[in-house]
Amino acid sequence: MNRRSFIQQSTGMLFICPSIAAKPQSDYLNNIGIQLYSLRKPINENLKQTIDEVARMGYKQVEPYDFPSSKSLDMIKRAKEKGMQVNSSHFQWDSLLNPDPKKLPSFEKVLELAHKNELTDLVVPYLHTHNRVDLEAYQKTAEVLNRGAEQAKEAGIRLAYHNHAFEFQPMLGGKTGYDVFIRSFSPDMFFELDVFWVKVGGVDPVSQIHYLKNRISQLHLKDLRSGFKCPNFGKVKPEDFEEIGDGQIPMNPILKAADSAGVVHCHIEQDHSPSPLSSMQKSLLHLTSG
């Protein structure tokens, strides 16, 4: 694949829009990042060209995934070469929650490599079913995460948990897994709040930000198809993910709430898109053009 065909899906808007850097913006919006999982398909095709396009779009930072895989290390290296910050990464969470020395690096090794690569944040991106099957499982998970957060703090790194919708599903006595996490996480264990999944879980993202305040380390910003009924704890289809501004989640109140809560890092993400590069360009333009 040559460079022309590779970037075709993302350049259409570049020809009709001025550069992101030329637009007057707040420092907060200037720091908007991207969760690179959104671009996993083009990254698998050509990592360097994909990261180059992310920089060309105007993103100031990236958040890799699957750290410390060789691919994640390549993402970090290329992003820094293109002048972007890399503060945070999603990591192979089983190294902490379900360790297997034969298959995974130890959590101590993950922290060592994170420090070496100048990361300030590591994020648990998901939970296997057995880690969240009931409130007791959530409690045990919280205890393991707290121990990991203590280790991470000693290495100069914040540990956070990235939500989906299942944490908000009522369980015994109407309590939720997220209730357990809010109650049980130590002051060293943070939340990376994904506003899309908060909404799908039937909770107002702005209210959740105001409630958690400085316990939020970062935000994930993405939009939900208009007409999608919440809460929904079933399957979310690929077409339910929208570019920011095209769905039902107003982002300005979220950004204002996050700013007032002291959240510094926000990452645009779209789990599914037929044209990932184009979607990431469109979402960034929506946030930075107003």
mmCIF file of C-alpha atoms in Angstrom:
data_model
loop_
_atom_site.group_PDB
_atom_site.id
_atom_site.type_symbol
_atom_site.label_atom_id
_atom_site.label_comp_id
_atom_site.label_asym_id
_atom_site.label_seq_id
_atom_site.Cartn_x
_atom_site.Cartn_y
_atom_site.Cartn_z
ATOM 1 C CA MET A 1 0.000 0.000 0.000
ATOM 2 C CA ASN A 2 1.472 3.346 -1.012
ATOM 3 C CA ARG A 3 1.206 6.488 1.045
ATOM 4 C CA ARG A 4 -1.356 8.090 -1.281
ATOM 5 C CA SER A 5 -3.840 5.240 -1.017
ATOM 6 C CA PHE A 6 -3.145 4.812 2.689
ATOM 7 C CA ILE A 7 -4.124 8.340 3.659
ATOM 8 C CA GLN A 8 -6.930 8.771 1.142
ATOM 9 C CA GLN A 9 -9.624 8.180 3.733
ATOM 10 C CA SER A 10 -8.294 10.921 6.011
ATOM 11 C CA THR A 11 -7.176 13.682 3.680
ATOM 12 C CA GLY A 12 -10.511 14.798 2.296
ATOM 13 C CA MET A 13 -11.194 17.000 5.303
ATOM 14 C CA LEU A 14 -7.627 18.229 5.424
ATOM 15 C CA PHE A 15 -8.057 19.891 2.041
ATOM 16 C CA ILE A 16 -11.072 21.904 3.175
ATOM 17 C CA CYS A 17 -10.122 22.681 6.783
ATOM 18 C CA PRO A 18 -7.319 24.866 8.113
ATOM 19 C CA SER A 19 -4.676 23.224 10.246
ATOM 20 C CA ILE A 20 -5.664 22.338 13.777
ATOM 21 C CA ALA A 21 -2.717 24.233 15.185
ATOM 22 C CA ALA A 22 -3.877 27.441 13.504
ATOM 23 C CA LYS A 23 -7.232 27.460 15.289
ATOM 24 C CA PRO A 24 -7.552 29.440 18.528
ATOM 25 C CA GLN A 25 -7.928 26.886 21.310
ATOM 26 C CA SER A 26 -7.643 26.577 25.044
ATOM 27 C CA ASP A 27 -4.626 24.795 26.472
ATOM 28 C CA TYR A 28 -7.020 22.049 27.522
ATOM 29 C CA LEU A 29 -8.209 21.316 23.988
ATOM 30 C CA ASN A 30 -4.664 21.634 22.689
ATOM 31 C CA ASN A 31 -3.819 18.587 24.796
ATOM 32 C CA ILE A 32 -6.453 16.277 23.282
ATOM 33 C CA GLY A 33 -5.076 12.802 22.602
ATOM 34 C CA ILE A 34 -6.132 9.643 20.813
ATOM 35 C CA GLN A 35 -6.497 6.075 22.052
ATOM 36 C CA LEU A 36 -4.686 4.183 19.323
ATOM 37 C CA TYR A 37 -6.924 1.120 19.670
ATOM 38 C CA SER A 38 -9.278 3.121 17.442
ATOM 39 C CA LEU A 39 -6.702 2.702 14.660
ATOM 40 C CA ARG A 40 -5.758 -0.922 15.278
ATOM 41 C CA LYS A 41 -6.554 -1.976 11.696
ATOM 42 C CA PRO A 42 -4.425 0.669 9.931
ATOM 43 C CA ILE A 43 -1.739 0.204 12.598
ATOM 44 C CA ASN A 44 -1.601 -3.497 11.722
ATOM 45 C CA GLU A 45 -1.227 -2.534 8.060
ATOM 46 C CA ASN A 46 1.401 0.170 8.495
ATOM 47 C CA LEU A 47 2.225 1.426 11.961
ATOM 48 C CA LYS A 48 4.583 4.235 11.000
ATOM 49 C CA GLN A 49 2.299 5.767 8.389
ATOM 50 C CA THR A 50 -0.664 5.580 10.759
ATOM 51 C CA ILE A 51 1.183 7.372 13.560
ATOM 52 C CA ASP A 52 2.439 9.930 11.036
ATOM 53 C CA GLU A 53 -1.167 10.629 10.018
ATOM 54 C CA VAL A 54 -2.201 11.039 13.650
ATOM 55 C CA ALA A 55 0.445 13.742 14.040
ATOM 56 C CA ARG A 56 -0.612 15.333 10.751
ATOM 57 C CA MET A 57 -4.206 15.561 11.959
ATOM 58 C CA GLY A 58 -3.084 17.682 14.899
ATOM 59 C CA TYR A 59 -3.213 15.283 17.830
ATOM 60 C CA LYS A 60 -0.815 16.275 20.594
ATOM 61 C CA GLN A 61 -0.593 12.946 22.397
ATOM 62 C CA VAL A 62 -1.383 9.287 21.918
ATOM 63 C CA GLU A 63 -2.399 6.490 24.256
ATOM 64 C CA PRO A 64 -1.135 3.102 23.028
ATOM 65 C CA TYR A 65 -2.625 -0.271 23.895
ATOM 66 C CA ASP A 66 -1.305 -3.732 24.821
ATOM 67 C CA PHE A 67 1.777 -2.389 26.598
ATOM 68 C CA PRO A 68 4.513 -3.693 26.781
ATOM 69 C CA SER A 69 4.131 -5.625 23.511
ATOM 70 C CA SER A 70 6.679 -4.860 20.806
ATOM 71 C CA LYS A 71 3.964 -3.133 18.794
ATOM 72 C CA SER A 72 3.100 -0.810 21.684
ATOM 73 C CA LEU A 73 6.770 0.083 22.073
ATOM 74 C CA ASP A 74 6.918 0.879 18.352
ATOM 75 C CA MET A 75 3.858 3.131 18.761
ATOM 76 C CA ILE A 76 5.586 5.024 21.559
ATOM 77 C CA LYS A 77 8.824 5.381 19.625
ATOM 78 C CA ARG A 78 7.168 6.661 16.454
ATOM 79 C CA ALA A 79 4.825 9.036 18.288
ATOM 80 C CA LYS A 80 7.750 10.652 20.072
ATOM 81 C CA GLU A 81 9.654 10.914 16.795
ATOM 82 C CA LYS A 82 6.672 12.857 15.417
ATOM 83 C CA GLY A 83 6.647 15.233 18.387
ATOM 84 C CA MET A 84 3.648 13.808 20.228
ATOM 85 C CA GLN A 85 3.449 13.109 23.947
ATOM 86 C CA VAL A 86 2.973 9.596 25.284
ATOM 87 C CA ASN A 87 1.917 9.799 28.916
ATOM 88 C CA SER A 88 -0.388 6.827 29.265
ATOM 89 C CA SER A 89 -0.939 3.345 27.899
ATOM 90 C CA HIS A 90 -3.416 0.536 28.302
ATOM 91 C CA PHE A 91 -1.457 -2.527 29.345
ATOM 92 C CA GLN A 92 -1.693 -6.304 29.449
ATOM 93 C CA TRP A 93 -3.853 -6.298 32.568
ATOM 94 C CA ASP A 94 -3.607 -10.013 33.233
ATOM 95 C CA SER A 95 -0.027 -9.413 34.323
ATOM 96 C CA LEU A 96 -1.632 -7.929 37.439
ATOM 97 C CA LEU A 97 -5.056 -9.556 37.762
ATOM 98 C CA ASN A 98 -4.405 -13.045 36.375
ATOM 99 C CA PRO A 99 -0.625 -13.505 36.302
ATOM 100 C CA ASP A 100 0.871 -16.311 34.237
ATOM 101 C CA PRO A 101 4.687 -16.173 34.113
ATOM 102 C CA LYS A 102 4.734 -18.544 31.130
ATOM 103 C CA LYS A 103 2.639 -16.205 28.974
ATOM 104 C CA LEU A 104 2.996 -12.700 30.365
ATOM 105 C CA PRO A 105 5.636 -10.380 31.775
ATOM 106 C CA SER A 106 5.349 -9.788 35.495
ATOM 107 C CA PHE A 107 3.656 -6.616 36.673
ATOM 108 C CA GLU A 108 7.030 -5.553 38.074
ATOM 109 C CA LYS A 109 8.481 -5.854 34.563
ATOM 110 C CA VAL A 110 5.568 -3.857 33.138
ATOM 111 C CA LEU A 111 6.281 -1.071 35.629
ATOM 112 C CA GLU A 112 9.991 -1.188 34.837
ATOM 113 C CA LEU A 113 9.330 -0.793 31.114
ATOM 114 C CA ALA A 114 6.724 1.911 31.720
ATOM 115 C CA HIS A 115 9.253 3.909 33.719
ATOM 116 C CA LYS A 116 11.905 3.347 31.033
ATOM 117 C CA ASN A 117 9.501 4.684 28.391
ATOM 118 C CA GLU A 118 8.625 7.715 30.533
ATOM 119 C CA LEU A 119 4.972 6.801 31.021
ATOM 120 C CA THR A 120 3.131 8.464 33.886
ATOM 121 C CA ASP A 121 -0.055 6.378 33.679
ATOM 122 C CA LEU A 122 -0.998 2.750 33.107
ATOM 123 C CA VAL A 123 -4.607 1.704 32.570
ATOM 124 C CA VAL A 124 -6.446 -1.584 33.112
ATOM 125 C CA PRO A 125 -8.638 -1.641 29.984
ATOM 126 C CA TYR A 126 -11.011 -4.536 30.674
ATOM 127 C CA LEU A 127 -12.013 -7.353 33.026
ATOM 128 C CA HIS A 128 -12.565 -11.016 32.272
ATOM 129 C CA THR A 129 -15.952 -12.354 33.350
ATOM 130 C CA HIS A 130 -14.539 -14.235 36.358
ATOM 131 C CA ASN A 131 -13.070 -10.971 37.683
ATOM 132 C CA ARG A 132 -16.543 -9.375 37.717
ATOM 133 C CA VAL A 133 -19.050 -12.199 38.010
ATOM 134 C CA ASP A 134 -20.545 -10.822 41.247
ATOM 135 C CA LEU A 135 -19.954 -8.155 43.894
ATOM 136 C CA GLU A 136 -17.496 -10.378 45.740
ATOM 137 C CA ALA A 137 -15.442 -10.764 42.561
ATOM 138 C CA TYR A 138 -15.447 -6.991 42.103
ATOM 139 C CA GLN A 139 -14.239 -6.597 45.689
ATOM 140 C CA LYS A 140 -11.381 -9.046 45.146
ATOM 141 C CA THR A 141 -10.485 -7.258 41.911
ATOM 142 C CA ALA A 142 -10.419 -3.921 43.722
ATOM 143 C CA GLU A 143 -8.061 -5.338 46.343
ATOM 144 C CA VAL A 144 -5.638 -6.608 43.687
ATOM 145 C CA LEU A 145 -5.788 -3.284 41.848
ATOM 146 C CA ASN A 146 -5.070 -1.406 45.068
ATOM 147 C CA ARG A 147 -1.944 -3.478 45.627
ATOM 148 C CA GLY A 148 -0.932 -2.809 42.037
ATOM 149 C CA ALA A 149 -1.554 0.909 42.480
ATOM 150 C CA GLU A 150 0.743 0.938 45.493
ATOM 151 C CA GLN A 151 3.483 -0.749 43.471
ATOM 152 C CA ALA A 152 2.901 1.635 40.584
ATOM 153 C CA LYS A 153 3.113 4.669 42.837
ATOM 154 C CA GLU A 154 6.505 3.515 44.078
ATOM 155 C CA ALA A 155 7.615 3.475 40.430
ATOM 156 C CA GLY A 156 6.244 6.990 39.869
ATOM 157 C CA ILE A 157 3.247 5.786 37.856
ATOM 158 C CA ARG A 158 -0.510 6.143 38.374
ATOM 159 C CA LEU A 159 -2.688 3.083 37.886
ATOM 160 C CA ALA A 160 -6.252 3.542 36.637
ATOM 161 C CA TYR A 161 -9.241 1.450 35.618
ATOM 162 C CA HIS A 162 -11.096 2.008 32.326
ATOM 163 C CA ASN A 163 -14.814 1.276 32.528
ATOM 164 C CA HIS A 164 -17.271 -0.276 30.124
ATOM 165 C CA ALA A 165 -21.034 -0.535 30.711
ATOM 166 C CA PHE A 166 -21.116 -3.809 32.647
ATOM 167 C CA GLU A 167 -19.763 -2.172 35.817
ATOM 168 C CA PHE A 168 -23.008 -0.171 36.075
ATOM 169 C CA GLN A 169 -25.350 -3.168 35.872
ATOM 170 C CA PRO A 170 -27.273 -3.620 39.155
ATOM 171 C CA MET A 171 -26.393 -6.764 41.067
ATOM 172 C CA LEU A 172 -27.290 -7.988 44.551
ATOM 173 C CA GLY A 173 -29.282 -5.363 46.447
ATOM 174 C CA GLY A 174 -29.158 -2.991 43.495
ATOM 175 C CA LYS A 175 -25.448 -2.340 43.989
ATOM 176 C CA THR A 176 -23.100 -2.242 41.019
ATOM 177 C CA GLY A 177 -19.508 -3.192 40.402
ATOM 178 C CA TYR A 178 -18.696 0.478 39.969
ATOM 179 C CA ASP A 179 -20.167 1.140 43.422
ATOM 180 C CA VAL A 180 -17.679 -1.392 44.778
ATOM 181 C CA PHE A 181 -14.792 0.267 42.964
ATOM 182 C CA ILE A 182 -15.756 3.758 44.133
ATOM 183 C CA ARG A 183 -16.027 2.551 47.718
ATOM 184 C CA SER A 184 -12.999 0.260 47.706
ATOM 185 C CA PHE A 185 -10.346 1.859 45.517
ATOM 186 C CA SER A 186 -7.526 3.392 47.526
ATOM 187 C CA PRO A 187 -6.498 7.041 47.003
ATOM 188 C CA ASP A 188 -3.701 5.706 44.768
ATOM 189 C CA MET A 189 -6.085 3.899 42.394
ATOM 190 C CA PHE A 190 -7.715 6.104 39.750
ATOM 191 C CA PHE A 191 -10.478 5.989 37.157
ATOM 192 C CA GLU A 192 -10.064 6.491 33.422
ATOM 193 C CA LEU A 193 -13.656 7.448 32.650
ATOM 194 C CA ASP A 194 -15.054 6.421 29.262
ATOM 195 C CA VAL A 195 -18.057 8.697 28.739
ATOM 196 C CA PHE A 196 -19.590 6.500 26.020
ATOM 197 C CA TRP A 197 -19.762 3.448 28.265
ATOM 198 C CA VAL A 198 -20.911 5.512 31.239
ATOM 199 C CA LYS A 199 -23.836 6.680 29.108
ATOM 200 C CA VAL A 200 -24.580 3.159 27.844
ATOM 201 C CA GLY A 201 -24.597 2.052 31.480
ATOM 202 C CA GLY A 202 -27.400 4.527 32.183
ATOM 203 C CA VAL A 203 -25.357 7.133 34.073
ATOM 204 C CA ASP A 204 -24.915 10.798 33.166
ATOM 205 C CA PRO A 205 -21.217 11.387 32.351
ATOM 206 C CA VAL A 206 -21.192 14.958 33.690
ATOM 207 C CA SER A 207 -22.690 13.878 37.015
ATOM 208 C CA GLN A 208 -20.170 11.051 37.254
ATOM 209 C CA ILE A 209 -17.267 13.455 36.654
ATOM 210 C CA HIS A 210 -18.564 15.839 39.322
ATOM 211 C CA TYR A 211 -18.943 12.915 41.727
ATOM 212 C CA LEU A 212 -15.499 11.383 41.178
ATOM 213 C CA LYS A 213 -13.654 14.709 40.799
ATOM 214 C CA ASN A 214 -9.910 14.305 41.290
ATOM 215 C CA ARG A 215 -10.171 10.509 41.341
ATOM 216 C CA ILE A 216 -10.323 10.678 37.532
ATOM 217 C CA SER A 217 -6.916 10.475 35.889
ATOM 218 C CA GLN A 218 -8.098 10.715 32.263
ATOM 219 C CA LEU A 219 -11.172 10.694 30.030
ATOM 220 C CA HIS A 220 -12.086 8.745 26.919
ATOM 221 C CA LEU A 221 -14.302 10.767 24.610
ATOM 222 C CA LYS A 222 -16.565 9.105 22.057
ATOM 223 C CA ASP A 223 -20.132 9.461 20.854
ATOM 224 C CA LEU A 224 -23.168 7.187 20.849
ATOM 225 C CA ARG A 225 -25.703 6.798 18.062
ATOM 226 C CA SER A 226 -28.774 8.993 18.477
ATOM 227 C CA GLY A 227 -31.786 6.902 19.433
ATOM 228 C CA PHE A 228 -29.736 4.278 21.269
ATOM 229 C CA LYS A 229 -31.661 3.413 24.446
ATOM 230 C CA CYS A 230 -29.792 3.478 27.748
ATOM 231 C CA PRO A 231 -29.064 1.631 29.915
ATOM 232 C CA ASN A 232 -28.107 -1.295 27.719
ATOM 233 C CA PHE A 233 -26.135 -4.202 29.126
ATOM 234 C CA GLY A 234 -26.410 -6.325 25.995
ATOM 235 C CA LYS A 235 -24.424 -6.198 22.789
ATOM 236 C CA VAL A 236 -23.458 -2.801 21.405
ATOM 237 C CA LYS A 237 -23.183 -2.961 17.619
ATOM 238 C CA PRO A 238 -20.356 -1.381 15.591
ATOM 239 C CA GLU A 239 -22.793 1.100 14.043
ATOM 240 C CA ASP A 240 -23.702 2.393 17.524
ATOM 241 C CA PHE A 241 -20.318 4.132 17.730
ATOM 242 C CA GLU A 242 -20.365 7.623 16.200
ATOM 243 C CA GLU A 243 -17.883 10.380 15.488
ATOM 244 C CA ILE A 244 -17.985 13.067 18.159
ATOM 245 C CA GLY A 245 -20.725 15.548 17.328
ATOM 246 C CA ASP A 246 -22.832 13.084 15.331
ATOM 247 C CA GLY A 247 -24.407 11.268 18.279
ATOM 248 C CA GLN A 248 -26.339 11.909 21.473
ATOM 249 C CA ILE A 249 -23.547 12.800 23.927
ATOM 250 C CA PRO A 250 -22.877 16.564 24.258
ATOM 251 C CA MET A 251 -19.133 16.970 24.758
ATOM 252 C CA ASN A 252 -18.841 20.616 25.824
ATOM 253 C CA PRO A 253 -20.430 20.042 29.274
ATOM 254 C CA ILE A 254 -18.196 16.991 29.717
ATOM 255 C CA LEU A 255 -15.043 18.935 28.872
ATOM 256 C CA LYS A 256 -16.038 21.764 31.203
ATOM 257 C CA ALA A 257 -16.745 19.338 34.040
ATOM 258 C CA ALA A 258 -13.456 17.534 33.445
ATOM 259 C CA ASP A 259 -11.540 20.799 33.361
ATOM 260 C CA SER A 260 -13.085 21.878 36.673
ATOM 261 C CA ALA A 261 -12.228 18.460 38.152
ATOM 262 C CA GLY A 262 -8.590 18.912 37.185
ATOM 263 C CA VAL A 263 -8.509 16.237 34.488
ATOM 264 C CA VAL A 264 -5.573 17.007 32.203
ATOM 265 C CA HIS A 265 -5.616 14.204 29.627
ATOM 266 C CA CYS A 266 -8.561 13.380 27.359
ATOM 267 C CA HIS A 267 -8.334 10.827 24.557
ATOM 268 C CA ILE A 268 -10.692 10.494 21.600
ATOM 269 C CA GLU A 269 -11.665 6.902 20.893
ATOM 270 C CA GLN A 270 -14.043 5.130 18.524
ATOM 271 C CA ASP A 271 -14.077 1.373 18.936
ATOM 272 C CA HIS A 272 -15.566 0.720 15.492
ATOM 273 C CA SER A 273 -15.592 2.708 12.260
ATOM 274 C CA PRO A 274 -15.556 1.766 8.563
ATOM 275 C CA SER A 275 -12.958 4.549 8.060
ATOM 276 C CA PRO A 276 -10.977 4.866 11.303
ATOM 277 C CA LEU A 277 -8.559 7.595 10.208
ATOM 278 C CA SER A 278 -11.358 9.730 8.804
ATOM 279 C CA SER A 279 -13.400 9.273 11.989
ATOM 280 C CA MET A 280 -10.500 10.329 14.203
ATOM 281 C CA GLN A 281 -9.952 13.422 12.062
ATOM 282 C CA LYS A 282 -13.640 14.362 12.144
ATOM 283 C CA SER A 283 -13.941 13.971 15.922
ATOM 284 C CA LEU A 284 -10.861 16.082 16.582
ATOM 285 C CA LEU A 285 -12.082 18.826 14.254
ATOM 286 C CA HIS A 286 -15.440 18.914 16.030
ATOM 287 C CA LEU A 287 -13.797 19.410 19.422
ATOM 288 C CA THR A 288 -11.244 21.988 18.334
ATOM 289 C CA SER A 289 -13.162 24.114 15.818
ATOM 290 C CA GLY A 290 -15.692 25.693 18.137
#
